[in-house]
Short mmCIF file of C-alpha atoms in Angstrom, two decimals:
data_model
loop_
_atom_site.label_atom_id
_atom_site.label_comp_id
_atom_site.label_asym_id
_atom_site.label_seq_id
_atom_site.Cartn_x
_atom_site.Cartn_y
_atom_site.Cartn_z
CA MET A 1 339.96 -53.41 265.42
CA ASP A 2 339.71 -55.54 262.34
CA GLU A 3 336.35 -54.14 261.68
CA TYR A 4 337.33 -50.34 261.40
CA PRO A 5 338.81 -50.67 257.70
CA MET A 6 335.59 -52.11 256.67
CA TYR A 7 333.56 -49.25 258.25
CA GLY A 8 335.85 -46.83 256.75
CA LEU A 9 335.25 -48.25 253.33
CA ILE A 10 331.65 -48.32 253.86
CA VAL A 11 331.58 -44.61 255.00
CA GLY A 12 333.80 -43.62 252.14
CA PHE A 13 331.59 -45.26 249.59
CA SER A 14 328.57 -43.62 250.97
CA LEU A 15 330.13 -40.21 250.95
CA TRP A 16 331.79 -40.58 247.62
CA GLY A 17 328.73 -39.44 245.48
CA THR A 18 328.18 -36.23 247.67
CA LEU A 19 331.80 -35.41 247.24
CA TRP A 20 331.67 -36.13 243.45
CA ARG A 21 328.76 -33.87 243.04
CA LEU A 22 330.47 -31.17 245.10
CA LEU A 23 333.52 -31.47 242.91
CA PHE A 24 331.71 -31.71 239.60
CA PRO A 25 328.31 -30.00 239.99
CA LEU A 26 327.76 -30.01 236.17
CA GLY A 27 328.97 -33.57 235.78
CA PHE A 28 332.39 -34.79 235.02
CA TRP A 29 332.09 -35.13 231.28
CA ASN A 30 330.39 -31.76 230.82
CA THR A 31 332.95 -30.01 233.04
CA MET A 32 335.86 -31.64 231.10
CA THR A 33 334.36 -30.63 227.70
CA TYR A 34 333.00 -27.24 228.85
CA ARG A 35 329.43 -28.21 228.12
CA VAL A 36 326.28 -27.05 229.83
CA GLU A 37 322.95 -28.86 229.91
CA MET A 38 319.86 -26.68 229.71
CA ARG A 39 316.52 -27.29 231.45
CA GLY A 40 314.87 -28.33 228.08
CA GLY A 41 317.56 -31.09 227.76
CA ALA A 42 319.64 -29.29 225.09
CA SER A 43 323.42 -28.70 225.78
CA THR A 44 325.62 -25.96 224.60
CA THR A 45 329.36 -25.71 224.13
CA PRO A 46 331.16 -22.47 225.08
CA TYR A 47 332.33 -20.25 222.14
CA THR A 48 335.83 -20.36 220.98
CA PRO A 49 337.60 -17.19 219.78
CA GLU A 50 337.09 -18.24 216.16
CA GLN A 51 333.51 -19.02 216.63
CA GLU A 52 332.91 -15.63 218.28
CA GLU A 53 334.59 -13.89 215.28
CA GLU A 54 332.49 -15.88 212.88
CA GLU A 55 329.26 -15.05 214.79
CA GLU A 56 330.12 -11.31 214.99
CA ALA A 57 330.82 -11.30 211.22
CA ALA A 58 327.52 -13.09 210.51
CA ARG A 59 325.69 -10.70 212.85
CA ILE A 60 327.23 -7.73 211.04
CA LEU A 61 326.32 -9.13 207.57
CA ALA A 62 322.76 -9.62 208.78
CA GLU A 63 322.56 -6.13 210.09
CA HIS A 64 324.04 -4.75 206.90
CA LYS A 65 321.50 -6.74 204.84
CA ALA A 66 318.58 -5.73 206.95
CA ARG A 67 319.68 -2.08 206.69
CA LYS A 68 320.11 -2.39 202.96
CA GLU A 69 316.66 -3.89 202.56
CA LYS A 70 315.17 -1.11 204.73
CA LYS A 71 316.80 1.58 202.54
CA GLU A 72 315.52 -0.20 199.36
CA VAL A 73 312.07 -0.27 200.86
CA VAL A 74 312.23 3.44 201.78
CA LYS A 75 313.78 4.20 198.29
CA GLN A 76 310.74 2.34 196.56
CA ALA A 77 308.28 4.23 198.77
CA LYS A 78 309.90 7.52 197.91
CA LYS A 79 309.89 6.80 194.22
CA LEU A 80 306.23 5.63 194.36
CA ALA A 81 305.33 8.96 196.19
CA LEU A 82 307.26 11.00 193.62
CA LEU A 83 305.36 9.30 190.69
CA GLN A 84 302.02 9.90 192.37
CA GLU A 85 303.10 13.58 192.88
CA GLN A 86 304.20 13.88 189.31
CA ALA A 87 300.86 12.29 188.12
CA ALA A 88 298.84 14.76 190.30
CA LYS A 89 300.95 17.63 188.85
CA LYS A 90 300.44 16.47 185.35
CA LYS A 91 296.66 16.18 185.82
CA LYS A 92 296.50 19.65 187.24
CA LEU A 93 298.57 20.99 184.39
CA GLU A 94 296.24 19.28 182.01
CA GLU A 95 293.19 20.72 183.72
CA GLU A 96 294.79 24.21 183.78
CA LEU A 97 295.65 23.91 180.14
CA GLU A 98 292.17 22.93 179.37
CA ARG A 99 290.69 25.75 181.28
CA LEU A 100 293.08 28.30 179.45
CA LYS A 101 292.09 26.87 176.24
CA GLU A 102 288.37 27.33 176.98
CA GLU A 103 288.97 30.82 178.29
CA GLU A 104 290.96 31.65 175.18
CA GLU A 105 288.23 30.29 172.89
CA LYS A 106 285.71 32.16 174.93
CA LEU A 107 287.73 35.43 174.66
CA LYS A 108 288.13 34.85 170.92
CA ALA A 109 284.29 34.47 170.50
CA GLU A 110 283.85 37.59 172.62
CA GLU A 111 286.32 39.53 170.66
CA LYS A 112 284.68 38.45 167.54
CA GLU A 113 281.28 39.48 168.79
CA GLU A 114 282.70 42.83 169.91
CA GLU A 115 284.37 43.52 166.56
CA GLU A 116 281.14 42.75 164.78
CA GLU A 117 279.11 45.05 167.27
CA LYS A 118 281.77 47.69 166.91
CA LYS A 119 281.40 47.48 162.96
CA VAL A 120 277.56 47.80 163.28
CA GLU A 121 277.94 50.65 165.77
CA GLU A 122 280.25 52.54 163.57
CA GLU A 123 278.07 52.17 160.60
CA VAL A 124 274.96 53.20 162.46
CA ALA A 125 276.95 56.16 164.01
CA LEU A 126 278.27 57.36 160.78
CA ILE A 127 274.68 57.40 159.34
CA ARG A 128 273.43 59.16 162.38
CA ARG A 129 276.16 61.76 162.49
CA LYS A 130 275.46 62.77 158.81
CA GLU A 131 271.75 62.88 159.50
CA ALA A 132 272.14 64.74 162.94
CA ALA A 133 274.54 67.25 161.33
CA MET A 134 271.67 68.61 159.25
CA LEU A 135 269.43 69.26 162.15
CA TYR A 136 271.98 70.42 164.86
CA VAL A 137 271.92 74.09 165.56
CA PRO A 138 275.17 75.75 164.37
CA ARG A 139 277.37 77.29 167.02
CA GLU A 140 277.30 80.63 165.31
CA LYS A 141 273.42 80.92 165.86
CA GLN A 142 273.94 79.93 169.44
CA GLU A 143 276.57 82.56 170.01
CA ALA A 144 274.45 85.21 168.19
CA VAL A 145 271.48 84.52 170.50
CA ILE A 146 273.69 84.58 173.63
CA ARG A 147 275.18 88.00 172.41
CA GLU A 148 271.68 89.20 171.95
CA LEU A 149 270.70 88.23 175.39
CA GLU A 150 273.80 89.95 176.78
CA ALA A 151 273.06 93.19 175.11
CA GLU A 152 269.44 93.03 176.28
CA GLU A 153 269.31 94.48 179.89
CA ASP A 154 265.56 94.41 180.45
CA PRO A 155 264.73 90.99 181.92
CA LEU A 156 261.17 90.96 180.41
CA LYS A 157 262.58 91.45 176.84
CA ARG A 158 265.23 88.76 177.62
CA GLN A 159 262.46 86.34 178.74
CA THR A 160 260.49 87.15 175.62
CA ILE A 161 263.57 86.34 173.43
CA GLU A 162 263.98 82.97 175.15
CA GLU A 163 260.34 82.05 174.65
CA GLU A 164 260.49 82.98 171.01
CA LYS A 165 263.48 80.71 170.58
CA LYS A 166 261.62 77.91 172.27
CA LEU A 167 258.63 78.41 169.91
CA GLU A 168 261.00 78.26 167.02
CA TRP A 169 262.25 74.86 168.19
CA LYS A 170 258.78 73.61 168.75
CA LEU A 171 257.75 74.70 165.26
CA ARG A 172 260.66 72.89 163.93
CA LEU A 173 259.59 69.82 165.70
CA THR A 174 256.02 70.07 164.32
CA LYS A 175 257.43 70.54 160.86
CA GLU A 176 259.33 67.24 161.25
CA ARG A 177 256.29 65.44 162.41
CA LYS A 178 254.21 66.76 159.65
CA LYS A 179 256.84 65.64 157.17
CA ARG A 180 256.86 62.10 158.70
CA MET A 181 253.05 61.90 158.35
CA GLU A 182 253.32 63.02 154.73
CA ALA A 183 255.93 60.48 154.03
CA ALA A 184 253.73 57.76 155.57
CA SER A 185 250.79 58.89 153.53
CA LYS A 186 252.84 58.78 150.51
CA VAL A 187 253.98 55.27 151.12
CA ALA A 188 250.50 54.13 151.78
CA LYS A 189 249.34 55.74 148.54
CA GLU A 190 251.94 53.93 146.53
CA LEU A 191 251.10 50.61 148.13
CA GLU A 192 247.43 51.31 147.30
CA GLU A 193 248.41 51.77 143.72
CA VAL A 194 250.38 48.46 143.64
CA LYS A 195 247.24 46.78 144.88
CA GLN A 196 245.35 48.27 141.91
CA GLN A 197 247.94 46.98 139.48
CA ARG A 198 246.68 43.46 140.13
CA VAL A 199 243.64 44.23 137.89
CA GLN A 200 245.83 45.27 135.24
CA ILE A 201 247.70 42.11 135.46
CA GLU A 202 244.54 40.12 135.09
CA ALA A 203 243.56 42.17 132.11
CA GLN A 204 246.89 41.59 130.36
CA ALA A 205 246.57 38.83 127.73
CA ASP A 206 250.21 38.22 127.08
CA LEU A 207 252.90 37.02 129.54
CA GLN A 208 255.31 39.69 128.67
CA GLY A 209 252.86 42.52 129.64
CA LYS A 210 252.05 40.78 133.05
CA MET A 211 255.85 40.29 133.83
CA GLU A 212 256.30 44.10 133.02
CA VAL A 213 253.60 45.13 135.46
CA MET A 214 254.91 42.83 138.18
CA ALA A 215 258.36 44.21 137.70
CA ARG A 216 257.11 47.76 138.16
CA ASN A 217 255.03 46.78 141.28
CA ILE A 218 258.04 45.06 142.78
CA GLU A 219 260.26 48.00 142.14
CA ARG A 220 257.72 50.29 143.75
CA LEU A 221 257.40 48.09 146.75
CA VAL A 222 261.12 48.00 147.27
CA GLN A 223 261.35 51.82 146.96
CA ALA A 224 258.56 52.31 149.36
CA LEU A 225 259.92 49.83 151.90
CA GLU A 226 263.39 51.46 151.68
CA GLN A 227 261.92 54.95 152.13
CA GLN A 228 259.95 53.87 155.08
CA TYR A 229 262.87 52.13 156.77
CA GLN A 230 265.37 55.06 156.25
CA PHE A 231 262.75 57.70 157.25
CA GLY A 232 261.73 55.71 160.37
CA ARG A 233 265.39 55.38 161.35
CA SER A 234 266.07 59.08 160.74
CA GLN A 235 263.11 60.54 162.52
CA ASP A 236 264.16 59.41 166.11
CA ILE A 237 267.54 60.68 165.48
CA ALA A 238 266.44 63.97 164.16
CA LEU A 239 264.11 64.54 167.13
CA ARG A 240 266.73 63.57 169.64
CA SER A 241 269.37 65.79 167.91
CA ILE A 242 266.90 68.77 168.06
CA ARG A 243 266.13 68.12 171.70
CA LEU A 244 269.84 67.78 172.51
CA GLY A 245 270.79 70.92 170.86
CA PHE A 246 267.98 72.95 172.46
CA ARG A 247 268.71 71.61 176.02
CA GLU A 248 272.45 72.27 175.56
CA PHE A 249 271.69 75.87 174.06
CA ALA A 250 269.28 76.46 177.12
CA ARG A 251 271.71 75.25 179.74
CA GLU A 252 274.49 77.24 178.30
CA MET A 253 272.21 80.43 178.26
CA ILE A 254 271.19 79.67 181.94
CA LEU A 255 274.70 79.19 183.00
CA HIS A 256 275.84 82.40 181.22
CA VAL A 257 273.00 84.47 182.71
CA GLY A 258 273.65 83.07 186.24
CA SER A 259 277.46 83.81 186.10
CA GLU A 260 276.64 87.41 184.96
CA VAL A 261 274.15 87.79 187.76
CA GLN A 262 276.62 86.41 190.28
CA ALA A 263 279.36 88.61 189.00
CA ARG A 264 277.30 91.71 189.48
CA LEU A 265 276.19 90.59 192.92
CA GLU A 266 279.92 90.14 193.80
CA GLY A 267 280.72 93.69 192.48
CA THR A 268 277.81 95.08 194.46
CA LYS A 269 279.09 93.30 197.65
CA ARG A 270 282.53 94.59 197.07
CA PHE A 271 281.29 98.09 196.54
CA CYS A 272 279.28 98.06 199.65
CA THR A 273 282.00 96.46 201.81
CA GLY A 274 283.21 99.79 203.07
CA ALA A 275 279.71 101.09 204.14
CA ILE A 276 279.07 97.72 205.89
CA GLU A 277 282.26 97.80 207.83
CA GLY A 278 281.70 101.50 208.79
CA ALA A 279 278.23 100.57 209.95
CA LYS A 280 279.59 97.74 212.16
CA LEU A 281 282.22 100.02 213.73
CA ALA A 282 279.63 102.53 214.49
CA ALA A 283 277.06 100.10 215.83
CA PRO A 284 277.38 99.04 219.47
CA ARG A 285 279.26 95.71 219.95
CA GLU A 286 277.13 92.83 220.74
CA GLU A 287 277.66 90.71 223.83
CA GLU A 288 278.17 87.52 221.82
CA VAL A 289 279.87 87.41 218.47
CA ARG A 290 278.48 84.98 216.01
CA PRO A 291 280.95 82.42 214.92
CA ARG A 292 282.51 82.72 211.56
CA ARG A 293 281.50 80.07 209.08
CA GLU A 294 284.47 78.16 207.99
CA PRO A 295 284.63 77.01 204.22
CA VAL A 296 283.70 73.30 203.62
CA LYS A 297 286.79 71.13 203.04
CA VAL A 298 286.34 69.69 199.52
CA LYS A 299 288.76 67.50 197.48
CA PHE A 300 290.33 69.28 194.61
CA PRO A 301 288.89 68.14 191.36
CA ASP A 302 290.68 65.33 189.39
CA SER A 303 292.64 66.49 186.32
CA TYR A 304 290.93 66.31 182.98
CA CYS A 305 292.99 65.20 180.06
CA GLY A 306 290.34 65.38 177.32
CA LYS A 307 290.53 61.64 176.61
CA GLU A 308 287.40 59.79 175.25
CA GLU A 309 286.86 57.68 178.35
CA GLU A 310 286.71 60.76 180.55
CA ASN A 311 283.40 62.56 181.28
CA PHE A 312 283.41 66.28 180.71
CA ASP A 313 280.08 66.83 182.42
CA ASN A 314 281.22 65.21 185.81
CA TRP A 315 284.41 67.27 185.70
CA GLU A 316 282.46 70.52 185.01
CA ALA A 317 280.10 69.71 187.87
CA ASN A 318 283.08 68.92 190.23
CA VAL A 319 284.76 72.26 189.46
CA ASN A 320 281.49 74.33 189.94
CA SER A 321 280.90 72.49 193.32
CA TYR A 322 284.49 73.16 194.43
CA VAL A 323 284.57 76.96 193.59
CA HIS A 324 281.11 77.34 195.24
CA LEU A 325 281.91 75.50 198.44
CA GLN A 326 285.28 77.13 198.88
CA THR A 327 283.57 80.59 198.32
CA ILE A 328 286.33 81.49 195.61
CA SER A 329 285.95 84.92 193.97
CA PRO A 330 284.71 84.89 190.32
CA ASP A 331 287.93 86.32 189.11
CA GLU A 332 289.75 83.25 190.10
CA HIS A 333 287.24 80.60 188.88
CA VAL A 334 288.98 80.06 185.54
CA LEU A 335 292.42 79.93 187.34
CA ILE A 336 291.03 77.10 189.49
CA ALA A 337 289.72 75.27 186.46
CA PHE A 338 293.03 75.80 184.64
CA HIS A 339 294.84 73.94 187.67
CA ALA A 340 292.32 71.06 187.07
CA LEU A 341 293.47 70.61 183.54
CA LYS A 342 296.27 68.40 182.23
CA ASP A 343 298.25 67.61 178.97
CA GLU A 344 296.35 68.56 175.85
CA THR A 345 293.55 70.42 177.76
CA ALA A 346 296.12 72.58 179.56
CA SER A 347 297.85 73.39 176.27
CA PHE A 348 294.50 74.34 174.80
CA ALA A 349 293.75 76.78 177.70
CA ILE A 350 297.17 78.42 177.28
CA SER A 351 296.44 78.91 173.69
CA LEU A 352 293.10 80.58 174.59
CA CYS A 353 295.02 82.83 176.95
CA ARG A 354 297.35 83.84 174.05
CA ALA A 355 294.57 84.37 171.77
CA ALA A 356 293.06 86.85 174.42
CA LYS A 357 296.37 88.74 174.31
CA CYS A 358 297.21 87.93 178.01
CA ASP A 359 300.76 86.58 177.08
CA ASN A 360 300.47 83.31 179.09
CA ASP A 361 299.12 85.15 182.24
CA MET A 362 296.36 82.98 183.30
CA VAL A 363 295.68 85.25 186.27
CA ALA A 364 294.81 88.12 183.95
CA TYR A 365 292.86 85.68 181.71
CA SER A 366 290.84 84.55 184.65
CA THR A 367 289.79 87.99 185.56
CA ILE A 368 288.34 88.77 182.04
CA THR A 369 286.89 85.43 181.22
CA PRO A 370 283.73 83.98 182.85
CA LEU A 371 283.89 80.34 183.99
CA SER A 372 280.94 79.39 181.78
CA GLU A 373 282.59 80.89 178.65
CA PHE A 374 285.75 78.82 179.49
CA PHE A 375 283.69 75.75 179.85
CA LYS A 376 281.85 76.25 176.70
CA LEU A 377 285.20 76.56 174.73
CA LEU A 378 286.53 73.37 176.42
CA ARG A 379 283.20 71.51 175.65
CA GLU A 380 283.46 72.54 171.97
CA ARG A 381 286.99 71.23 171.77
CA PHE A 382 286.98 68.04 173.84
CA ALA A 383 283.51 67.05 175.04
CA ASP A 384 281.88 63.99 173.39
CA VAL A 385 278.54 65.31 172.04
CA THR A 386 277.74 61.97 170.47
CA ARG A 387 277.74 60.03 173.72
CA SER A 388 274.01 59.92 174.09
CA LEU A 389 273.61 58.77 170.43
CA ARG A 390 276.19 55.98 170.94
CA ALA A 391 274.43 54.82 174.08
CA SER A 392 271.27 54.80 172.04
CA ASP A 393 272.76 52.78 169.17
CA LYS A 394 274.11 50.28 171.67
CA LEU A 395 270.73 49.92 173.35
CA GLN A 396 268.79 49.48 170.18
CA THR A 397 271.34 46.82 168.85
CA ILE A 398 271.87 45.03 172.11
CA HIS A 399 269.72 41.98 170.99
CA PHE A 400 272.03 41.26 168.21
CA ARG A 401 274.66 39.82 170.62
CA GLN A 402 274.44 36.25 172.11
CA TRP A 403 274.12 36.78 175.95
CA ARG A 404 274.83 33.75 178.07
CA SER A 405 273.42 35.19 181.22
CA ALA A 406 270.73 37.70 182.09
CA MET A 407 272.89 39.25 184.86
CA ALA A 408 275.76 40.24 182.33
CA LEU A 409 272.99 41.71 180.05
CA LYS A 410 271.62 43.70 182.88
CA GLY A 411 274.81 45.15 183.84
CA VAL A 412 275.49 46.47 180.44
CA MET A 413 272.06 47.75 180.05
CA ASP A 414 272.20 49.58 183.32
CA GLU A 415 275.41 51.33 182.32
CA LEU A 416 273.80 52.44 179.24
CA ASP A 417 270.48 53.45 180.74
CA VAL A 418 272.15 56.14 183.04
CA VAL A 419 273.56 58.06 180.04
CA PRO A 420 271.36 61.02 179.89
CA GLU A 421 269.29 61.89 176.66
CA HIS A 422 269.76 58.41 175.21
CA GLY A 423 265.96 58.59 173.87
CA VAL A 424 265.02 55.04 174.38
CA THR A 425 261.62 54.80 176.16
CA GLU A 426 260.74 52.50 179.07
CA THR A 427 258.47 50.31 176.80
CA GLN A 428 261.42 49.85 174.34
CA LEU A 429 263.86 49.06 177.09
CA VAL A 430 261.51 46.28 178.31
CA ASN A 431 261.25 44.82 174.81
CA LEU A 432 264.93 45.05 174.04
CA PHE A 433 265.80 43.32 177.34
CA TYR A 434 263.19 40.56 176.57
CA ARG A 435 264.59 39.92 173.03
CA ALA A 436 268.22 39.86 174.37
CA ILE A 437 267.78 37.48 177.27
CA PRO A 438 268.81 33.65 176.65
CA LYS A 439 266.20 31.71 174.77
CA PRO A 440 265.36 29.23 177.76
CA LEU A 441 264.29 32.31 179.80
CA ARG A 442 261.99 33.95 177.25
CA GLY A 443 259.13 31.55 177.72
CA HIS A 444 258.84 32.12 181.44
CA PHE A 445 258.52 35.93 181.04
CA PHE A 446 256.63 36.32 177.89
CA GLU A 447 253.39 37.34 179.49
CA LYS A 448 255.17 39.78 181.88
CA SER A 449 257.09 41.39 179.06
CA ARG A 450 253.65 42.14 177.37
CA GLU A 451 252.14 43.90 180.64
CA SER A 452 251.57 47.67 180.01
CA THR A 453 252.73 48.40 183.63
CA MET A 454 255.86 46.42 183.46
CA THR A 455 259.21 48.43 183.73
CA TYR A 456 262.66 47.56 182.76
CA ASP A 457 264.05 47.72 186.38
CA THR A 458 261.23 45.29 187.67
CA LEU A 459 261.60 42.85 184.69
CA SER A 460 265.31 42.68 185.00
CA ARG A 461 265.44 42.02 188.64
CA GLU A 462 262.89 39.15 188.23
CA VAL A 463 264.76 37.58 185.33
CA VAL A 464 268.10 37.78 187.24
CA ALA A 465 266.45 36.36 190.51
CA TYR A 466 264.93 33.48 188.46
CA GLU A 467 268.16 32.69 186.72
CA ALA A 468 270.12 32.61 190.07
#
């Protein structure tokens, strides 16, 4: 019995460690001080409320600082992007200003060239108008010939009169050629006399006599050169003016005769309408009736205002085509043409109506006035009769300008070449085009420009293709 307490103590001591670990699994000291040992050997102490508040405040401050730094970085990036964008815009504006400056300088240079060209054209046109006015057939003579043809009913005699007028014009042209040859012979004779004066100079002993002979020779040379230059310039103008006047006169005469014939045919048609209708009624009806031809739908001609940039010939052709395709009666031709007039031309047509004592009644004026006569009066008042002369002047002085590209030169020359009666031959066109193209291109096409079979169209196409 005395051994049981001893066994109890032994059992108690053996179980004490297990009971201690069950009561304090983290350790007595750690449990009492609220400490936790980590696997790595470190230990932590649970937060107190004060420590938690401090930690929360520190965390908030760190987040605020990080957010502020992030905003600063974004702000700097935006500022850098804005500076780059402003630099790009500034560079673009500088390039645009430089381009505008170059264009302005180019426009000023072109305006200066155009002003110089315009002055040259005005001077040349003034000289040619003065010279052409002496050779152009007066309107009174043309009207007298037209009245003579109207009064002549025999077509053979009318044809004889027309041929007689043609012969008169040919005679005038022949006289002009003869005059040109005489002037050339005179100039050659004066030059020969100047050559003979050299012997007189050698025969003169004193210096004063030699100087007088030289002065007379120089004066003769200057006069001969001036006469040759003025005569050479005037001959082409004279011949073109004569041809222009003759063709205009012949065209007006043909139009007048054609309108008279058409008017008489229309009168015959109206006179025979009753007989034709009666014959149709009396004749047996055919099984199938031929379809009636409807008039062609054509756009009404554009209004003609009489301005310089408008083309009277094109407008006249449009009106003639319209009245023909719409099968309009000749009594209404002038009325249709009046509706295609505007502004100053319409006022002029009304004044013609008043002069014919029709009291602003264009219907009555249309019945008594042929369309060709109406066109003739409008042409005398508004048409630009010097258009071909101006085109010829521009073509002959086109090499005075500085052309930067052959394509631009070809475009201008093509527009001038389509003007009728400009009088510049194909060989002259080739030479003028070659002289006007840029200097770097002339060496490549010198041989081709000298070929006798070369045409302006072929040479211009080859130059533009080579430049491209």
